[in-house]
Tab-separated table of C-alpha atoms and ligand atoms in Angstrom:
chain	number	residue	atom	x	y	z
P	823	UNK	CA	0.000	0.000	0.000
P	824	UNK	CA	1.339	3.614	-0.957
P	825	UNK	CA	-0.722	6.123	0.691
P	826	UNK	CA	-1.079	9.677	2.542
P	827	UNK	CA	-3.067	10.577	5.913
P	828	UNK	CA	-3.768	14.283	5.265
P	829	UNK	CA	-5.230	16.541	7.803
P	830	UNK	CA	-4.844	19.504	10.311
P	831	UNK	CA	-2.266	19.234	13.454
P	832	UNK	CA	-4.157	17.010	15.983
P	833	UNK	CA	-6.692	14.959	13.388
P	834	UNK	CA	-4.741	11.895	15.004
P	835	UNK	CA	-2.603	11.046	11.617
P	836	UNK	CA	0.548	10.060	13.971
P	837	UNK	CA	-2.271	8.318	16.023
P	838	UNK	CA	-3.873	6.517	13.029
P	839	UNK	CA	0.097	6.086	11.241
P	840	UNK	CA	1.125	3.987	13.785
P	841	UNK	CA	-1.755	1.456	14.187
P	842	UNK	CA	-2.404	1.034	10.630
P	843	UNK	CA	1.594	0.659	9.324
P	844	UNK	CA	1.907	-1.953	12.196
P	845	UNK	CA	-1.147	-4.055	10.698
P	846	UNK	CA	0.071	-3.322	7.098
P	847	UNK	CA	3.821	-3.954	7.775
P	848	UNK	CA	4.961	-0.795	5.897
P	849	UNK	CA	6.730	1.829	6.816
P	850	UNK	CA	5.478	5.197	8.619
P	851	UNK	CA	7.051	8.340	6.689
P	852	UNK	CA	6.571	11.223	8.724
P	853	UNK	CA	8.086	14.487	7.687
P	854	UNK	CA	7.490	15.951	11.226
P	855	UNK	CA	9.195	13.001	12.956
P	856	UNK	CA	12.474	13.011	10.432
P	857	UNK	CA	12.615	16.948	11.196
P	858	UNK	CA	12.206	16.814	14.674
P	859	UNK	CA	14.855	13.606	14.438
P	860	UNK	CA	17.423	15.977	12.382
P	861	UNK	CA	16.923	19.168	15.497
P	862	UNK	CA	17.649	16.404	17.950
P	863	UNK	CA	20.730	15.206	16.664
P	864	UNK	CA	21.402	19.273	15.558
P	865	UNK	CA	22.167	18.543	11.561
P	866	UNK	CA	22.694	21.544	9.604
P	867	UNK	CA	19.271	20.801	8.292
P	868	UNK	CA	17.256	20.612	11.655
P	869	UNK	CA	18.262	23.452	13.114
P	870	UNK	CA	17.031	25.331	10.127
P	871	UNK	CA	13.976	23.520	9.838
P	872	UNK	CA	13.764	23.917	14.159
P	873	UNK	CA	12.940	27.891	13.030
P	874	UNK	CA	10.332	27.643	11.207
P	875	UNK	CA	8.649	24.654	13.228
P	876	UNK	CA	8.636	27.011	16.001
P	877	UNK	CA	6.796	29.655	14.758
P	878	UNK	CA	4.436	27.022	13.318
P	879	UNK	CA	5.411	27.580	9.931
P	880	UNK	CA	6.262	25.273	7.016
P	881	UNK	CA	9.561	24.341	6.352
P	882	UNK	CA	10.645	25.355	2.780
P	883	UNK	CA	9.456	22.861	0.624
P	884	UNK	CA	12.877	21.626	-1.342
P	885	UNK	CA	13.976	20.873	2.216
P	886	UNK	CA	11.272	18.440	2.879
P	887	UNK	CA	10.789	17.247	-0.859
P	888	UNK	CA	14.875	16.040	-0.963
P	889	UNK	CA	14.293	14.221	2.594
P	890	UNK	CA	11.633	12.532	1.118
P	891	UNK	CA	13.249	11.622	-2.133
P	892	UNK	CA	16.319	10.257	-0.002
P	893	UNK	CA	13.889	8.081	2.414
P	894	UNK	CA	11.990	6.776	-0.457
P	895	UNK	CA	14.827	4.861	-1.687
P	896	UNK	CA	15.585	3.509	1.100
P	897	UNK	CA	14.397	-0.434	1.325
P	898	UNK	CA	11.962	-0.578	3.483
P	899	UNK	CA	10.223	1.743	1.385
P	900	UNK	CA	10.086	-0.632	-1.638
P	901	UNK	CA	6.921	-2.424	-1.000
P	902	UNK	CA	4.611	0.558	0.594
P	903	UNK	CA	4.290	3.231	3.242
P	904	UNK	CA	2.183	5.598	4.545
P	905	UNK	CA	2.748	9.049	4.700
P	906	UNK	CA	1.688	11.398	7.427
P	907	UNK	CA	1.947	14.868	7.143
P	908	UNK	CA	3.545	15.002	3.801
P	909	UNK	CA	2.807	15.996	1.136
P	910	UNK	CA	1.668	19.597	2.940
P	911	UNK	CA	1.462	21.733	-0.184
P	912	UNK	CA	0.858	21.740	-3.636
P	913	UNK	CA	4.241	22.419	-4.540
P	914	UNK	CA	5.120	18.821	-2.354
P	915	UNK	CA	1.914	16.975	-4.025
P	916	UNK	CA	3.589	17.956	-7.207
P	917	UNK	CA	7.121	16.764	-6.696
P	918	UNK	CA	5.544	13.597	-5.378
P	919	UNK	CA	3.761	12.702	-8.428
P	920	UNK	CA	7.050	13.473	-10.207
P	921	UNK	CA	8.811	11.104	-8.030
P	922	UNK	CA	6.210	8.009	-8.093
P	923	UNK	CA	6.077	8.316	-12.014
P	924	UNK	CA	9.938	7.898	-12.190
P	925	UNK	CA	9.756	5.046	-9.719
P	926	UNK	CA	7.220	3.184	-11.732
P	927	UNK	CA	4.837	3.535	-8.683
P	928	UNK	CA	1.484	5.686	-7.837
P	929	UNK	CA	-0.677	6.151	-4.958
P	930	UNK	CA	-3.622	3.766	-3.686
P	931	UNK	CA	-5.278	6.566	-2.148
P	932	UNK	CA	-5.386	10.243	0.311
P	933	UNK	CA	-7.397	9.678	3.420
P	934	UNK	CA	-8.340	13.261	4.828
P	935	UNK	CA	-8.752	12.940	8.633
P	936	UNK	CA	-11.452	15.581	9.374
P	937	UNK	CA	-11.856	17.585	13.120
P	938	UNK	CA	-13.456	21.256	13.642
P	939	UNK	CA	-10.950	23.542	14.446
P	940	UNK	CA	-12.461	24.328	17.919
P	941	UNK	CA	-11.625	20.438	19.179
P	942	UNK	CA	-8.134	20.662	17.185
P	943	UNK	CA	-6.512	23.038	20.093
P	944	UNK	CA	-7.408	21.499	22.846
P	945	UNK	CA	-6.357	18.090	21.667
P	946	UNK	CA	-2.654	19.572	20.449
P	947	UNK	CA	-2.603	21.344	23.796
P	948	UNK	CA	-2.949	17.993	25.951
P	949	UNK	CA	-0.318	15.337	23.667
P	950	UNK	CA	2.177	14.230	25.336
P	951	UNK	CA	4.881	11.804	23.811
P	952	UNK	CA	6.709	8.838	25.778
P	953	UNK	CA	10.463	9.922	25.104
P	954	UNK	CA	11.352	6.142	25.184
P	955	UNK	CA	8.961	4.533	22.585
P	956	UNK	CA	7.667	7.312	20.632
P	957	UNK	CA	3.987	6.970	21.602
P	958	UNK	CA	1.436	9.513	21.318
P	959	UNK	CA	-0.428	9.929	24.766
P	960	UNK	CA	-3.479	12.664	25.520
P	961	UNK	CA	-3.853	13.425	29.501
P	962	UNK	CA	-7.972	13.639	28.786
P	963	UNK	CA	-8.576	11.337	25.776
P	964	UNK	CA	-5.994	8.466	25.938
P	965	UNK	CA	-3.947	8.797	29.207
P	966	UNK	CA	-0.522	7.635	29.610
P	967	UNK	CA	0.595	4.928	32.113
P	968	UNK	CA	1.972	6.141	34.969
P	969	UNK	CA	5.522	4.736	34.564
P	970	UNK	CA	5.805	6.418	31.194
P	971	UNK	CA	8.213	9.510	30.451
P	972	UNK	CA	6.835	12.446	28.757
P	973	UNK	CA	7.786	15.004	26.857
P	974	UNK	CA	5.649	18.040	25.222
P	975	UNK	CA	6.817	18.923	21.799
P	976	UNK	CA	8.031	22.331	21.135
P	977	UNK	CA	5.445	23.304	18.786
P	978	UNK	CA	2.361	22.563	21.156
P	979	UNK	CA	1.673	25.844	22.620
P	980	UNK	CA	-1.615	27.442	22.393
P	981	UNK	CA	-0.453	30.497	20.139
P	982	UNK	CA	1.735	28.050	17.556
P	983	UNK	CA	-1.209	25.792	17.423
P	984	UNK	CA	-3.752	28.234	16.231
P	985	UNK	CA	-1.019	29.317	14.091
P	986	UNK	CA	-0.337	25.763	12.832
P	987	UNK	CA	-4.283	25.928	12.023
P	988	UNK	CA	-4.060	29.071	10.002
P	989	UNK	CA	-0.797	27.496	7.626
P	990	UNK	CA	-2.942	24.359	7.629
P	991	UNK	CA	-6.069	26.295	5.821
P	992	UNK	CA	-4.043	28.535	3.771
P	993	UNK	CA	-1.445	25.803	2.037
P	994	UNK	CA	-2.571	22.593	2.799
P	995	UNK	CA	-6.226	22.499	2.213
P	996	UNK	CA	-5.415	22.990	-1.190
P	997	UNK	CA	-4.065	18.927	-1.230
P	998	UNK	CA	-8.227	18.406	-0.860
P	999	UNK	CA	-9.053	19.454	-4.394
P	1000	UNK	CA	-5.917	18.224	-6.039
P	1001	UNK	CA	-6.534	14.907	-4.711
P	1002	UNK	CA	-10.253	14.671	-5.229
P	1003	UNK	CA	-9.696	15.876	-8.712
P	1004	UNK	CA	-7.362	12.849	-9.135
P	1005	UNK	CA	-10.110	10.350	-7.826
P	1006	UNK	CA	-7.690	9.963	-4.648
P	1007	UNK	CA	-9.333	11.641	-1.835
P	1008	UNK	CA	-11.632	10.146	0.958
P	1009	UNK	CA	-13.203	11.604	3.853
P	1010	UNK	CA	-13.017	9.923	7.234
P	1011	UNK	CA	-14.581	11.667	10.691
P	1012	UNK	CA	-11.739	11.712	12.832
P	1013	UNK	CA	-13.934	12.770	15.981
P	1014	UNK	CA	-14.783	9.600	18.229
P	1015	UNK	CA	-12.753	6.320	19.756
P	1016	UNK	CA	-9.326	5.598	18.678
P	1017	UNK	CA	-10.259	2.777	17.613
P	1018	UNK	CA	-13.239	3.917	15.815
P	1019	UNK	CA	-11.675	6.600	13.582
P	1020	UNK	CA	-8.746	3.505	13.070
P	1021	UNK	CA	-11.576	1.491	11.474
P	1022	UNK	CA	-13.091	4.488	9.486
P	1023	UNK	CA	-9.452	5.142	8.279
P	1024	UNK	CA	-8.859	1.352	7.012
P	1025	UNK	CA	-12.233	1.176	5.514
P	1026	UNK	CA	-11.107	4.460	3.257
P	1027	UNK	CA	-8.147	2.791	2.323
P	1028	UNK	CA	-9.594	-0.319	1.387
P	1029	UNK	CA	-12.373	1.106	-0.855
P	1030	UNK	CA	-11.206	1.009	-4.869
B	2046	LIG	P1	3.880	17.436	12.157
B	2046	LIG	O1	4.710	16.728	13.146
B	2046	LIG	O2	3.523	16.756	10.897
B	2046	LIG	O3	2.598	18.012	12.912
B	2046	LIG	P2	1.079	18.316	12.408
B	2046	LIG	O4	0.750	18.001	10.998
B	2046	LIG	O5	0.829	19.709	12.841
B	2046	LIG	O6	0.279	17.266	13.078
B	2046	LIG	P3	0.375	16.815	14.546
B	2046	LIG	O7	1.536	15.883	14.716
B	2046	LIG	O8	0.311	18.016	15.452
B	2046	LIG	O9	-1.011	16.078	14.733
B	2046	LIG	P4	-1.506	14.644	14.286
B	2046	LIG	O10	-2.564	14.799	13.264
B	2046	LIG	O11	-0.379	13.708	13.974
B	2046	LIG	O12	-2.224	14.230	15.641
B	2046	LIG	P5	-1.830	13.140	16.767
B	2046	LIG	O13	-2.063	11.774	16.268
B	2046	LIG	O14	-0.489	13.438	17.355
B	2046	LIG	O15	4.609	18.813	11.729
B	2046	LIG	C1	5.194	19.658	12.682
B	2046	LIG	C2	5.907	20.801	11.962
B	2046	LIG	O16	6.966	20.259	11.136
B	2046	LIG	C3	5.040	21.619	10.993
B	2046	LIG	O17	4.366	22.674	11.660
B	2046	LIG	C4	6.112	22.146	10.015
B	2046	LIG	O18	6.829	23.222	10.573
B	2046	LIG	C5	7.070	20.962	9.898
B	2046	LIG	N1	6.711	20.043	8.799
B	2046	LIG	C6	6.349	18.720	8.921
B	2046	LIG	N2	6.092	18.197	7.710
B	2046	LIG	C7	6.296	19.190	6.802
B	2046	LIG	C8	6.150	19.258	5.397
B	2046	LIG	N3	5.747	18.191	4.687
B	2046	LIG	N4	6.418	20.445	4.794
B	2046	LIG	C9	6.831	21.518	5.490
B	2046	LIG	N5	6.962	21.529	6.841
B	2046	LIG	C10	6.694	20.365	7.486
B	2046	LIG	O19	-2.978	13.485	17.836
B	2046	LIG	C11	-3.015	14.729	18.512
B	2046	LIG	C12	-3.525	14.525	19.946
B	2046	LIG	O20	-4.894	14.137	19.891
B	2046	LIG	C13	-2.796	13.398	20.707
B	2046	LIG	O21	-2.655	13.772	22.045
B	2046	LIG	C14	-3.736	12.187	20.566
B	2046	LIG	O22	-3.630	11.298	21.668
B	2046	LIG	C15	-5.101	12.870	20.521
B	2046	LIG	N6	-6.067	12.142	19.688
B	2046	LIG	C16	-5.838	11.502	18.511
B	2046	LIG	N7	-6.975	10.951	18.039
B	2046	LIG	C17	-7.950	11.282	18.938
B	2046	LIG	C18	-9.349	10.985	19.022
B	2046	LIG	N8	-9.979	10.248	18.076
B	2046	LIG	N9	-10.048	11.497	20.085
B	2046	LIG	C19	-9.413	12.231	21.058
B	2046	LIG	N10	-8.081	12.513	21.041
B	2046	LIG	C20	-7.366	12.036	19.988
């Protein structure tokens, strides 16, 4: 499978990645995860990207677009993945399709994870992150054990959030009709049980 979760910060795509990349045995390519990976280990390249992810903005897209060409060929790529949170702007949509066509591939299909912006904040606001294995906690909606060790991302504060929103609308949205136009796109509800939007999300990817 070769596919994209799409959707604004706190839909759940990291949420939904995981589960459904363990079931399908591919690969999770997150673009968010590989930049915050890069700051950590303070490349060249994530502490230039650690700039504009803290002021919620996008990181220019060759920098993200090359990342992804380089992970791509790597081998666990060669027989799917799932993509979550790229590609994040036209541009990136564009430079995929350029990429996939050269590779002999193309896409199964763009699964749009849909929450009103009013939930979106509070649910970015409350993630937490267990350091150790990478999993996404919420202190309301999916609490973390007590032995695990959290950490808030950098990006999660109320003002970068709404900010985060406000990118979102203006240069990703745009993804919604250049997928649908492609026959791509479906809707899924991301409001409800984890395990509930999981199921919406595999249904999407399973219909032709
Ligand atoms: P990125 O890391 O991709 O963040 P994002 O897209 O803003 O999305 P989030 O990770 O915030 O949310 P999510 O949808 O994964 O939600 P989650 O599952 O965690 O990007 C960060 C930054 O990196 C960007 O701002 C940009 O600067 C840069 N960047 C990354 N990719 C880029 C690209 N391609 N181009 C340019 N720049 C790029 O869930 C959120 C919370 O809600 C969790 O606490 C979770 O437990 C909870 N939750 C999940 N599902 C539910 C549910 N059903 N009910 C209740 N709570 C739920």
């Amino acid at each position: 499978m070769r596919a994209i979760l799409i959707g604004p910060p706190g839909a759940g795509k990291g949420t939904q990645a995981k589960v459904i990349c363990e079931r399908y045995g591919i690969p999770q390519i997150s673009t968010g995860d590989m930049l915050r990976a890069h700051k950590a280990k303070g490349t060249e390249l994530g502490l230039k990207a650690a700039e504009f992810m803290s002021k919620g903005l996008l990181v220019p897209d060759q920098v993200v677009i090359d990342m992804v060409e380089e992970r791509l060929k790597q081998p666990d790529a060669q027989k799917g993945y799932l993509f979550d949170g790229f590609p994040r702007t036209v541009a990136q949509a564009e430079s995929l399709d350029g990429s996939l066509s050269r590779l002999g591939t193309k896409l199964d299909g763009v699964v749009l994870i849909e929450v009103a912006d009013d939930l979106l904040v509070e649910r970015v606001c409350g993630r937490r992150t267990d350091r150790r294995s990478g999993q996404i906690f919420h202190l309301k909606y999916n609490p973390p054990p007590p032995d695990a060790d959290l950490e808030q991302r950098a990006d999660d504060r109320e003002e970068t959030v709404r900010d985060r929103l406000r990118v979102y609308h203006d240069q990703t949205a745009p993804l919604i009709p250049y997928y649908e136009g492609r026959g791509l796109l479906r809707r899924v509800d991301g409001v409800g049980e984890l395990a509930a939007v999981t199921e919406r999300v595999l249904n999407a990817l399973s219909r032709e």
